[in-house]
Amino acid sequence: MKKRKVPMRKDIVTGEMMPKRQLIRVVKNKEGEVTLDPTGKKSGRGAYIAVDVEIAKRAKEEKTFEKAFHVKLNNSFYDELIQYTDHLQARQALFGNNEK
């Protein structure tokens, strides 16, 4: 039986390579809107961040996604990211890392 390769992506804040399932995808669409992509299937340019509240807070402080996507973002985007990350982190603590 062949072992499946785990897709890896780079966390945009830390630069660390991690399994895709342990990351949150953020996408910028053609209209320049930056949103969270819980499904991982939205079209547009994607960037990934670890499911870690501290890293999400660091992204807000460093304006990571503004730099990556060359757009101006409101604090509300980062607040939503932090809240979503907190939610996923709690789910992972309850159900393990395979849950998304």
PDB file of N, CA and C in Angstrom:
ATOM      1  N   MET A   1       0.834  -1.179   0.000  1.00  0.00           N
ATOM      2  CA  MET A   1       0.000   0.000   0.000  1.00  0.00           C
ATOM      3  C   MET A   1       0.881   1.246   0.000  1.00  0.00           C
ATOM      4  N   LYS A   2       0.595   2.168  -0.906  1.00  0.00           N
ATOM      5  CA  LYS A   2       1.365   3.406  -1.019  1.00  0.00           C
ATOM      6  C   LYS A   2       0.941   4.410   0.038  1.00  0.00           C
ATOM      7  N   LYS A   3       1.928   5.054   0.624  1.00  0.00           N
ATOM      8  CA  LYS A   3       1.641   6.091   1.611  1.00  0.00           C
ATOM      9  C   LYS A   3       1.341   7.400   0.887  1.00  0.00           C
ATOM     10  N   ARG A   4       0.229   8.069   1.274  1.00  0.00           N
ATOM     11  CA  ARG A   4      -0.147   9.334   0.637  1.00  0.00           C
ATOM     12  C   ARG A   4       0.757  10.451   1.117  1.00  0.00           C
ATOM     13  N   LYS A   5       1.138  11.299   0.179  1.00  0.00           N
ATOM     14  CA  LYS A   5       1.955  12.464   0.510  1.00  0.00           C
ATOM     15  C   LYS A   5       1.068  13.535   1.127  1.00  0.00           C
ATOM     16  N   VAL A   6       1.504  14.107   2.226  1.00  0.00           N
ATOM     17  CA  VAL A   6       0.757  15.171   2.886  1.00  0.00           C
ATOM     18  C   VAL A   6       1.121  16.492   2.219  1.00  0.00           C
ATOM     19  N   PRO A   7       0.100  17.222   1.683  1.00  0.00           N
ATOM     20  CA  PRO A   7       0.412  18.507   1.057  1.00  0.00           C
ATOM     21  C   PRO A   7       0.925  19.505   2.097  1.00  0.00           C
ATOM     22  N   MET A   8       2.045  20.123   1.797  1.00  0.00           N
ATOM     23  CA  MET A   8       2.658  21.078   2.720  1.00  0.00           C
ATOM     24  C   MET A   8       2.536  22.488   2.141  1.00  0.00           C
ATOM     25  N   ARG A   9       2.373  23.458   3.036  1.00  0.00           N
ATOM     26  CA  ARG A   9       2.322  24.864   2.653  1.00  0.00           C
ATOM     27  C   ARG A   9       3.127  25.661   3.677  1.00  0.00           C
ATOM     28  N   LYS A  10       3.520  26.868   3.273  1.00  0.00           N
ATOM     29  CA  LYS A  10       4.321  27.709   4.152  1.00  0.00           C
ATOM     30  C   LYS A  10       3.438  28.708   4.898  1.00  0.00           C
ATOM     31  N   ASP A  11       3.614  28.778   6.211  1.00  0.00           N
ATOM     32  CA  ASP A  11       2.941  29.788   7.022  1.00  0.00           C
ATOM     33  C   ASP A  11       3.561  31.136   6.660  1.00  0.00           C
ATOM     34  N   ILE A  12       2.727  32.077   6.225  1.00  0.00           N
ATOM     35  CA  ILE A  12       3.205  33.376   5.746  1.00  0.00           C
ATOM     36  C   ILE A  12       3.839  34.219   6.856  1.00  0.00           C
ATOM     37  N   VAL A  13       3.460  33.954   8.109  1.00  0.00           N
ATOM     38  CA  VAL A  13       3.982  34.752   9.230  1.00  0.00           C
ATOM     39  C   VAL A  13       5.321  34.210   9.719  1.00  0.00           C
ATOM     40  N   THR A  14       5.392  32.887   9.945  1.00  0.00           N
ATOM     41  CA  THR A  14       6.607  32.301  10.521  1.00  0.00           C
ATOM     42  C   THR A  14       7.572  31.760   9.476  1.00  0.00           C
ATOM     43  N   GLY A  15       7.055  31.496   8.248  1.00  0.00           N
ATOM     44  CA  GLY A  15       7.898  30.908   7.210  1.00  0.00           C
ATOM     45  C   GLY A  15       8.066  29.414   7.362  1.00  0.00           C
ATOM     46  N   GLU A  16       7.371  28.822   8.317  1.00  0.00           N
ATOM     47  CA  GLU A  16       7.496  27.399   8.596  1.00  0.00           C
ATOM     48  C   GLU A  16       6.602  26.582   7.659  1.00  0.00           C
ATOM     49  N   MET A  17       7.125  25.480   7.147  1.00  0.00           N
ATOM     50  CA  MET A  17       6.344  24.567   6.318  1.00  0.00           C
ATOM     51  C   MET A  17       5.513  23.676   7.234  1.00  0.00           C
ATOM     52  N   MET A  18       4.228  23.547   6.904  1.00  0.00           N
ATOM     53  CA  MET A  18       3.321  22.754   7.731  1.00  0.00           C
ATOM     54  C   MET A  18       2.335  22.012   6.832  1.00  0.00           C
ATOM     55  N   PRO A  19       1.726  20.926   7.357  1.00  0.00           N
ATOM     56  CA  PRO A  19       0.674  20.253   6.588  1.00  0.00           C
ATOM     57  C   PRO A  19      -0.483  21.222   6.325  1.00  0.00           C
ATOM     58  N   LYS A  20      -1.019  21.163   5.121  1.00  0.00           N
ATOM     59  CA  LYS A  20      -2.084  22.069   4.692  1.00  0.00           C
ATOM     60  C   LYS A  20      -3.278  22.067   5.653  1.00  0.00           C
ATOM     61  N   ARG A  21      -3.594  20.912   6.232  1.00  0.00           N
ATOM     62  CA  ARG A  21      -4.728  20.790   7.148  1.00  0.00           C
ATOM     63  C   ARG A  21      -4.541  21.592   8.442  1.00  0.00           C
ATOM     64  N   GLN A  22      -3.316  21.941   8.767  1.00  0.00           N
ATOM     65  CA  GLN A  22      -3.048  22.686   9.993  1.00  0.00           C
ATOM     66  C   GLN A  22      -2.931  24.187   9.739  1.00  0.00           C
ATOM     67  N   LEU A  23      -3.365  24.608   8.555  1.00  0.00           N
ATOM     68  CA  LEU A  23      -3.267  26.019   8.172  1.00  0.00           C
ATOM     69  C   LEU A  23      -4.626  26.564   7.753  1.00  0.00           C
ATOM     70  N   ILE A  24      -4.750  27.879   7.826  1.00  0.00           N
ATOM     71  CA  ILE A  24      -5.941  28.586   7.350  1.00  0.00           C
ATOM     72  C   ILE A  24      -5.543  29.297   6.069  1.00  0.00           C
ATOM     73  N   ARG A  25      -6.375  29.175   5.036  1.00  0.00           N
ATOM     74  CA  ARG A  25      -6.099  29.857   3.766  1.00  0.00           C
ATOM     75  C   ARG A  25      -6.815  31.199   3.748  1.00  0.00           C
ATOM     76  N   VAL A  26      -6.079  32.208   3.341  1.00  0.00           N
ATOM     77  CA  VAL A  26      -6.630  33.544   3.127  1.00  0.00           C
ATOM     78  C   VAL A  26      -6.444  33.821   1.645  1.00  0.00           C
ATOM     79  N   VAL A  27      -7.479  34.366   1.000  1.00  0.00           N
ATOM     80  CA  VAL A  27      -7.425  34.533  -0.451  1.00  0.00           C
ATOM     81  C   VAL A  27      -7.763  35.964  -0.864  1.00  0.00           C
ATOM     82  N   LYS A  28      -7.077  36.423  -1.911  1.00  0.00           N
ATOM     83  CA  LYS A  28      -7.389  37.717  -2.531  1.00  0.00           C
ATOM     84  C   LYS A  28      -7.970  37.403  -3.905  1.00  0.00           C
ATOM     85  N   ASN A  29      -9.219  37.873  -4.142  1.00  0.00           N
ATOM     86  CA  ASN A  29      -9.859  37.585  -5.422  1.00  0.00           C
ATOM     87  C   ASN A  29      -9.523  38.656  -6.459  1.00  0.00           C
ATOM     88  N   LYS A  30     -10.076  38.506  -7.664  1.00  0.00           N
ATOM     89  CA  LYS A  30      -9.782  39.435  -8.767  1.00  0.00           C
ATOM     90  C   LYS A  30     -10.195  40.867  -8.458  1.00  0.00           C
ATOM     91  N   GLU A  31     -11.221  41.018  -7.614  1.00  0.00           N
ATOM     92  CA  GLU A  31     -11.694  42.359  -7.247  1.00  0.00           C
ATOM     93  C   GLU A  31     -10.821  42.999  -6.163  1.00  0.00           C
ATOM     94  N   GLY A  32      -9.834  42.261  -5.668  1.00  0.00           N
ATOM     95  CA  GLY A  32      -8.935  42.788  -4.643  1.00  0.00           C
ATOM     96  C   GLY A  32      -9.445  42.592  -3.232  1.00  0.00           C
ATOM     97  N   GLU A  33     -10.533  41.819  -3.070  1.00  0.00           N
ATOM     98  CA  GLU A  33     -11.078  41.549  -1.739  1.00  0.00           C
ATOM     99  C   GLU A  33     -10.288  40.421  -1.089  1.00  0.00           C
ATOM    100  N   VAL A  34      -9.929  40.624   0.177  1.00  0.00           N
ATOM    101  CA  VAL A  34      -9.189  39.614   0.931  1.00  0.00           C
ATOM    102  C   VAL A  34     -10.147  39.006   1.957  1.00  0.00           C
ATOM    103  N   THR A  35     -10.299  37.671   1.887  1.00  0.00           N
ATOM    104  CA  THR A  35     -11.216  36.979   2.787  1.00  0.00           C
ATOM    105  C   THR A  35     -10.611  35.670   3.281  1.00  0.00           C
ATOM    106  N   LEU A  36     -11.194  35.155   4.358  1.00  0.00           N
ATOM    107  CA  LEU A  36     -10.826  33.830   4.837  1.00  0.00           C
ATOM    108  C   LEU A  36     -11.428  32.806   3.889  1.00  0.00           C
ATOM    109  N   ASP A  37     -10.741  31.698   3.720  1.00  0.00           N
ATOM    110  CA  ASP A  37     -11.214  30.644   2.825  1.00  0.00           C
ATOM    111  C   ASP A  37     -11.260  29.314   3.581  1.00  0.00           C
ATOM    112  N   PRO A  38     -12.328  29.105   4.370  1.00  0.00           N
ATOM    113  CA  PRO A  38     -12.417  27.872   5.159  1.00  0.00           C
ATOM    114  C   PRO A  38     -12.418  26.606   4.307  1.00  0.00           C
ATOM    115  N   THR A  39     -12.932  26.688   3.061  1.00  0.00           N
ATOM    116  CA  THR A  39     -13.008  25.506   2.196  1.00  0.00           C
ATOM    117  C   THR A  39     -11.676  25.220   1.510  1.00  0.00           C
ATOM    118  N   GLY A  40     -10.841  26.255   1.356  1.00  0.00           N
ATOM    119  CA  GLY A  40      -9.584  26.089   0.639  1.00  0.00           C
ATOM    120  C   GLY A  40      -9.774  26.015  -0.862  1.00  0.00           C
ATOM    121  N   LYS A  41     -10.970  26.373  -1.349  1.00  0.00           N
ATOM    122  CA  LYS A  41     -11.274  26.209  -2.771  1.00  0.00           C
ATOM    123  C   LYS A  41     -11.647  27.505  -3.489  1.00  0.00           C
ATOM    124  N   LYS A  42     -11.667  28.622  -2.792  1.00  0.00           N
ATOM    125  CA  LYS A  42     -12.012  29.888  -3.457  1.00  0.00           C
ATOM    126  C   LYS A  42     -10.954  30.223  -4.488  1.00  0.00           C
ATOM    127  N   SER A  43     -11.378  30.850  -5.583  1.00  0.00           N
ATOM    128  CA  SER A  43     -10.397  31.207  -6.599  1.00  0.00           C
ATOM    129  C   SER A  43      -9.735  32.525  -6.217  1.00  0.00           C
ATOM    130  N   GLY A  44      -8.488  32.639  -6.584  1.00  0.00           N
ATOM    131  CA  GLY A  44      -7.701  33.822  -6.256  1.00  0.00           C
ATOM    132  C   GLY A  44      -6.350  33.429  -5.711  1.00  0.00           C
ATOM    133  N   ARG A  45      -5.584  34.431  -5.342  1.00  0.00           N
ATOM    134  CA  ARG A  45      -4.246  34.199  -4.799  1.00  0.00           C
ATOM    135  C   ARG A  45      -4.359  33.874  -3.318  1.00  0.00           C
ATOM    136  N   GLY A  46      -3.807  32.759  -2.912  1.00  0.00           N
ATOM    137  CA  GLY A  46      -3.920  32.313  -1.528  1.00  0.00           C
ATOM    138  C   GLY A  46      -2.626  32.464  -0.756  1.00  0.00           C
ATOM    139  N   ALA A  47      -2.794  32.620   0.545  1.00  0.00           N
ATOM    140  CA  ALA A  47      -1.672  32.614   1.483  1.00  0.00           C
ATOM    141  C   ALA A  47      -2.155  31.872   2.729  1.00  0.00           C
ATOM    142  N   TYR A  48      -1.232  31.261   3.439  1.00  0.00           N
ATOM    143  CA  TYR A  48      -1.609  30.408   4.560  1.00  0.00           C
ATOM    144  C   TYR A  48      -1.040  30.924   5.875  1.00  0.00           C
ATOM    145  N   ILE A  49      -1.807  30.662   6.951  1.00  0.00           N
ATOM    146  CA  ILE A  49      -1.374  31.024   8.300  1.00  0.00           C
ATOM    147  C   ILE A  49      -1.732  29.869   9.232  1.00  0.00           C
ATOM    148  N   ALA A  50      -0.862  29.600  10.190  1.00  0.00           N
ATOM    149  CA  ALA A  50      -1.072  28.495  11.125  1.00  0.00           C
ATOM    150  C   ALA A  50      -2.304  28.741  11.991  1.00  0.00           C
ATOM    151  N   VAL A  51      -2.904  27.643  12.435  1.00  0.00           N
ATOM    152  CA  VAL A  51      -4.040  27.720  13.353  1.00  0.00           C
ATOM    153  C   VAL A  51      -3.456  27.957  14.750  1.00  0.00           C
ATOM    154  N   ASP A  52      -3.075  29.204  14.997  1.00  0.00           N
ATOM    155  CA  ASP A  52      -2.455  29.598  16.265  1.00  0.00           C
ATOM    156  C   ASP A  52      -2.799  31.067  16.516  1.00  0.00           C
ATOM    157  N   VAL A  53      -3.516  31.324  17.594  1.00  0.00           N
ATOM    158  CA  VAL A  53      -3.978  32.685  17.889  1.00  0.00           C
ATOM    159  C   VAL A  53      -2.811  33.660  18.001  1.00  0.00           C
ATOM    160  N   GLU A  54      -1.718  33.242  18.605  1.00  0.00           N
ATOM    161  CA  GLU A  54      -0.568  34.138  18.768  1.00  0.00           C
ATOM    162  C   GLU A  54       0.005  34.540  17.407  1.00  0.00           C
ATOM    163  N   ILE A  55       0.035  33.607  16.473  1.00  0.00           N
ATOM    164  CA  ILE A  55       0.539  33.905  15.133  1.00  0.00           C
ATOM    165  C   ILE A  55      -0.433  34.836  14.405  1.00  0.00           C
ATOM    166  N   ALA A  56      -1.738  34.641  14.592  1.00  0.00           N
ATOM    167  CA  ALA A  56      -2.741  35.531  13.985  1.00  0.00           C
ATOM    168  C   ALA A  56      -2.593  36.953  14.541  1.00  0.00           C
ATOM    169  N   LYS A  57      -2.327  37.069  15.838  1.00  0.00           N
ATOM    170  CA  LYS A  57      -2.119  38.392  16.450  1.00  0.00           C
ATOM    171  C   LYS A  57      -0.861  39.039  15.889  1.00  0.00           C
ATOM    172  N   ARG A  58       0.161  38.223  15.676  1.00  0.00           N
ATOM    173  CA  ARG A  58       1.407  38.730  15.086  1.00  0.00           C
ATOM    174  C   ARG A  58       1.163  39.224  13.659  1.00  0.00           C
ATOM    175  N   ALA A  59       0.322  38.508  12.917  1.00  0.00           N
ATOM    176  CA  ALA A  59      -0.019  38.913  11.545  1.00  0.00           C
ATOM    177  C   ALA A  59      -0.689  40.284  11.562  1.00  0.00           C
ATOM    178  N   LYS A  60      -1.535  40.517  12.561  1.00  0.00           N
ATOM    179  CA  LYS A  60      -2.214  41.811  12.680  1.00  0.00           C
ATOM    180  C   LYS A  60      -1.201  42.921  12.978  1.00  0.00           C
ATOM    181  N   GLU A  61      -0.322  42.668  13.950  1.00  0.00           N
ATOM    182  CA  GLU A  61       0.699  43.660  14.329  1.00  0.00           C
ATOM    183  C   GLU A  61       1.600  44.002  13.146  1.00  0.00           C
ATOM    184  N   GLU A  62       2.015  42.974  12.413  1.00  0.00           N
ATOM    185  CA  GLU A  62       2.978  43.163  11.317  1.00  0.00           C
ATOM    186  C   GLU A  62       2.296  43.472   9.979  1.00  0.00           C
ATOM    187  N   LYS A  63       0.960  43.481   9.976  1.00  0.00           N
ATOM    188  CA  LYS A  63       0.185  43.726   8.746  1.00  0.00           C
ATOM    189  C   LYS A  63       0.640  42.793   7.617  1.00  0.00           C
ATOM    190  N   THR A  64       0.817  41.535   7.970  1.00  0.00           N
ATOM    191  CA  THR A  64       1.353  40.525   7.061  1.00  0.00           C
ATOM    192  C   THR A  64       0.584  40.404   5.756  1.00  0.00           C
ATOM    193  N   PHE A  65      -0.756  40.340   5.852  1.00  0.00           N
ATOM    194  CA  PHE A  65      -1.548  40.126   4.636  1.00  0.00           C
ATOM    195  C   PHE A  65      -1.617  41.376   3.777  1.00  0.00           C
ATOM    196  N   GLU A  66      -1.481  42.543   4.371  1.00  0.00           N
ATOM    197  CA  GLU A  66      -1.421  43.775   3.576  1.00  0.00           C
ATOM    198  C   GLU A  66      -0.167  43.764   2.716  1.00  0.00           C
ATOM    199  N   LYS A  67       0.931  43.330   3.303  1.00  0.00           N
ATOM    200  CA  LYS A  67       2.198  43.261   2.568  1.00  0.00           C
ATOM    201  C   LYS A  67       2.149  42.183   1.494  1.00  0.00           C
ATOM    202  N   ALA A  68       1.589  41.024   1.839  1.00  0.00           N
ATOM    203  CA  ALA A  68       1.555  39.898   0.896  1.00  0.00           C
ATOM    204  C   ALA A  68       0.670  40.186  -0.311  1.00  0.00           C
ATOM    205  N   PHE A  69      -0.479  40.829  -0.078  1.00  0.00           N
ATOM    206  CA  PHE A  69      -1.436  41.056  -1.146  1.00  0.00           C
ATOM    207  C   PHE A  69      -1.411  42.479  -1.699  1.00  0.00           C
ATOM    208  N   HIS A  70      -0.561  43.343  -1.142  1.00  0.00           N
ATOM    209  CA  HIS A  70      -0.443  44.739  -1.595  1.00  0.00           C
ATOM    210  C   HIS A  70      -1.785  45.467  -1.580  1.00  0.00           C
ATOM    211  N   VAL A  71      -2.492  45.337  -0.461  1.00  0.00           N
ATOM    212  CA  VAL A  71      -3.781  46.014  -0.281  1.00  0.00           C
ATOM    213  C   VAL A  71      -3.843  46.607   1.121  1.00  0.00           C
ATOM    214  N   LYS A  72      -4.777  47.519   1.330  1.00  0.00           N
ATOM    215  CA  LYS A  72      -5.030  48.084   2.652  1.00  0.00           C
ATOM    216  C   LYS A  72      -6.173  47.296   3.267  1.00  0.00           C
ATOM    217  N   LEU A  73      -5.967  46.757   4.475  1.00  0.00           N
ATOM    218  CA  LEU A  73      -7.007  45.977   5.149  1.00  0.00           C
ATOM    219  C   LEU A  73      -7.428  46.659   6.448  1.00  0.00           C
ATOM    220  N   ASN A  74      -8.700  46.558   6.767  1.00  0.00           N
ATOM    221  CA  ASN A  74      -9.208  47.072   8.036  1.00  0.00           C
ATOM    222  C   ASN A  74      -8.802  46.143   9.167  1.00  0.00           C
ATOM    223  N   ASN A  75      -8.771  46.685  10.377  1.00  0.00           N
ATOM    224  CA  ASN A  75      -8.504  45.846  11.541  1.00  0.00           C
ATOM    225  C   ASN A  75      -9.560  44.761  11.689  1.00  0.00           C
ATOM    226  N   SER A  76     -10.776  45.013  11.172  1.00  0.00           N
ATOM    227  CA  SER A  76     -11.850  44.025  11.295  1.00  0.00           C
ATOM    228  C   SER A  76     -11.481  42.708  10.599  1.00  0.00           C
ATOM    229  N   PHE A  77     -10.703  42.776   9.500  1.00  0.00           N
ATOM    230  CA  PHE A  77     -10.255  41.542   8.843  1.00  0.00           C
ATOM    231  C   PHE A  77      -9.385  40.731   9.801  1.00  0.00           C
ATOM    232  N   TYR A  78      -8.416  41.404  10.429  1.00  0.00           N
ATOM    233  CA  TYR A  78      -7.516  40.704  11.352  1.00  0.00           C
ATOM    234  C   TYR A  78      -8.261  40.209  12.587  1.00  0.00           C
ATOM    235  N   ASP A  79      -9.246  40.985  13.056  1.00  0.00           N
ATOM    236  CA  ASP A  79     -10.052  40.558  14.201  1.00  0.00           C
ATOM    237  C   ASP A  79     -10.842  39.291  13.867  1.00  0.00           C
ATOM    238  N   GLU A  80     -11.405  39.253  12.643  1.00  0.00           N
ATOM    239  CA  GLU A  80     -12.124  38.058  12.189  1.00  0.00           C
ATOM    240  C   GLU A  80     -11.165  36.870  12.095  1.00  0.00           C
ATOM    241  N   LEU A  81      -9.956  37.112  11.585  1.00  0.00           N
ATOM    242  CA  LEU A  81      -8.945  36.060  11.473  1.00  0.00           C
ATOM    243  C   LEU A  81      -8.588  35.508  12.853  1.00  0.00           C
ATOM    244  N   ILE A  82      -8.377  36.401  13.816  1.00  0.00           N
ATOM    245  CA  ILE A  82      -8.022  35.979  15.181  1.00  0.00           C
ATOM    246  C   ILE A  82      -9.163  35.170  15.797  1.00  0.00           C
ATOM    247  N   GLN A  83     -10.391  35.643  15.611  1.00  0.00           N
ATOM    248  CA  GLN A  83     -11.564  34.951  16.154  1.00  0.00           C
ATOM    249  C   GLN A  83     -11.720  33.560  15.517  1.00  0.00           C
ATOM    250  N   TYR A  84     -11.561  33.487  14.202  1.00  0.00           N
ATOM    251  CA  TYR A  84     -11.675  32.208  13.493  1.00  0.00           C
ATOM    252  C   TYR A  84     -10.554  31.252  13.919  1.00  0.00           C
ATOM    253  N   THR A  85      -9.355  31.778  14.061  1.00  0.00           N
ATOM    254  CA  THR A  85      -8.215  30.969  14.492  1.00  0.00           C
ATOM    255  C   THR A  85      -8.453  30.415  15.890  1.00  0.00           C
ATOM    256  N   ASP A  86      -8.978  31.252  16.771  1.00  0.00           N
ATOM    257  CA  ASP A  86      -9.294  30.827  18.139  1.00  0.00           C
ATOM    258  C   ASP A  86     -10.309  29.684  18.110  1.00  0.00           C
ATOM    259  N   HIS A  87     -11.326  29.814  17.262  1.00  0.00           N
ATOM    260  CA  HIS A  87     -12.363  28.789  17.120  1.00  0.00           C
ATOM    261  C   HIS A  87     -11.754  27.466  16.632  1.00  0.00           C
ATOM    262  N   LEU A  88     -10.929  27.545  15.581  1.00  0.00           N
ATOM    263  CA  LEU A  88     -10.317  26.324  15.040  1.00  0.00           C
ATOM    264  C   LEU A  88      -9.354  25.689  16.031  1.00  0.00           C
ATOM    265  N   GLN A  89      -8.615  26.525  16.750  1.00  0.00           N
ATOM    266  CA  GLN A  89      -7.656  26.019  17.737  1.00  0.00           C
ATOM    267  C   GLN A  89      -8.410  25.248  18.831  1.00  0.00           C
ATOM    268  N   ALA A  90      -9.548  25.769  19.254  1.00  0.00           N
ATOM    269  CA  ALA A  90     -10.363  25.094  20.270  1.00  0.00           C
ATOM    270  C   ALA A  90     -10.898  23.764  19.726  1.00  0.00           C
ATOM    271  N   ARG A  91     -11.341  23.761  18.458  1.00  0.00           N
ATOM    272  CA  ARG A  91     -11.825  22.523  17.835  1.00  0.00           C
ATOM    273  C   ARG A  91     -10.710  21.475  17.763  1.00  0.00           C
ATOM    274  N   GLN A  92      -9.512  21.923  17.395  1.00  0.00           N
ATOM    275  CA  GLN A  92      -8.394  20.977  17.295  1.00  0.00           C
ATOM    276  C   GLN A  92      -8.043  20.396  18.664  1.00  0.00           C
ATOM    277  N   ALA A  93      -8.169  21.214  19.697  1.00  0.00           N
ATOM    278  CA  ALA A  93      -7.892  20.718  21.050  1.00  0.00           C
ATOM    279  C   ALA A  93      -8.907  19.635  21.434  1.00  0.00           C
ATOM    280  N   LEU A  94     -10.150  19.793  20.977  1.00  0.00           N
ATOM    281  CA  LEU A  94     -11.194  18.827  21.286  1.00  0.00           C
ATOM    282  C   LEU A  94     -11.140  17.577  20.403  1.00  0.00           C
ATOM    283  N   PHE A  95     -10.955  17.789  19.113  1.00  0.00           N
ATOM    284  CA  PHE A  95     -11.097  16.686  18.148  1.00  0.00           C
ATOM    285  C   PHE A  95      -9.806  16.217  17.497  1.00  0.00           C
ATOM    286  N   GLY A  96      -8.705  16.916  17.713  1.00  0.00           N
ATOM    287  CA  GLY A  96      -7.448  16.553  17.061  1.00  0.00           C
ATOM    288  C   GLY A  96      -7.216  17.368  15.814  1.00  0.00           C
ATOM    289  N   ASN A  97      -6.034  17.233  15.211  1.00  0.00           N
ATOM    290  CA  ASN A  97      -5.616  18.064  14.083  1.00  0.00           C
ATOM    291  C   ASN A  97      -6.246  17.720  12.748  1.00  0.00           C
ATOM    292  N   ASN A  98      -6.897  16.573  12.630  1.00  0.00           N
ATOM    293  CA  ASN A  98      -7.450  16.177  11.326  1.00  0.00           C
ATOM    294  C   ASN A  98      -8.756  16.876  11.008  1.00  0.00           C
ATOM    295  N   GLU A  99      -9.351  17.497  11.998  1.00  0.00           N
ATOM    296  CA  GLU A  99     -10.625  18.212  11.819  1.00  0.00           C
ATOM    297  C   GLU A  99     -10.360  19.537  11.135  1.00  0.00           C
ATOM    298  N   LYS A 100     -11.241  19.951  10.210  1.00  0.00           N
ATOM    299  CA  LYS A 100     -11.078  21.285   9.588  1.00  0.00           C
ATOM    300  C   LYS A 100     -12.411  21.957   9.528  1.00  0.00           C
TER     301      LYS A 100
END
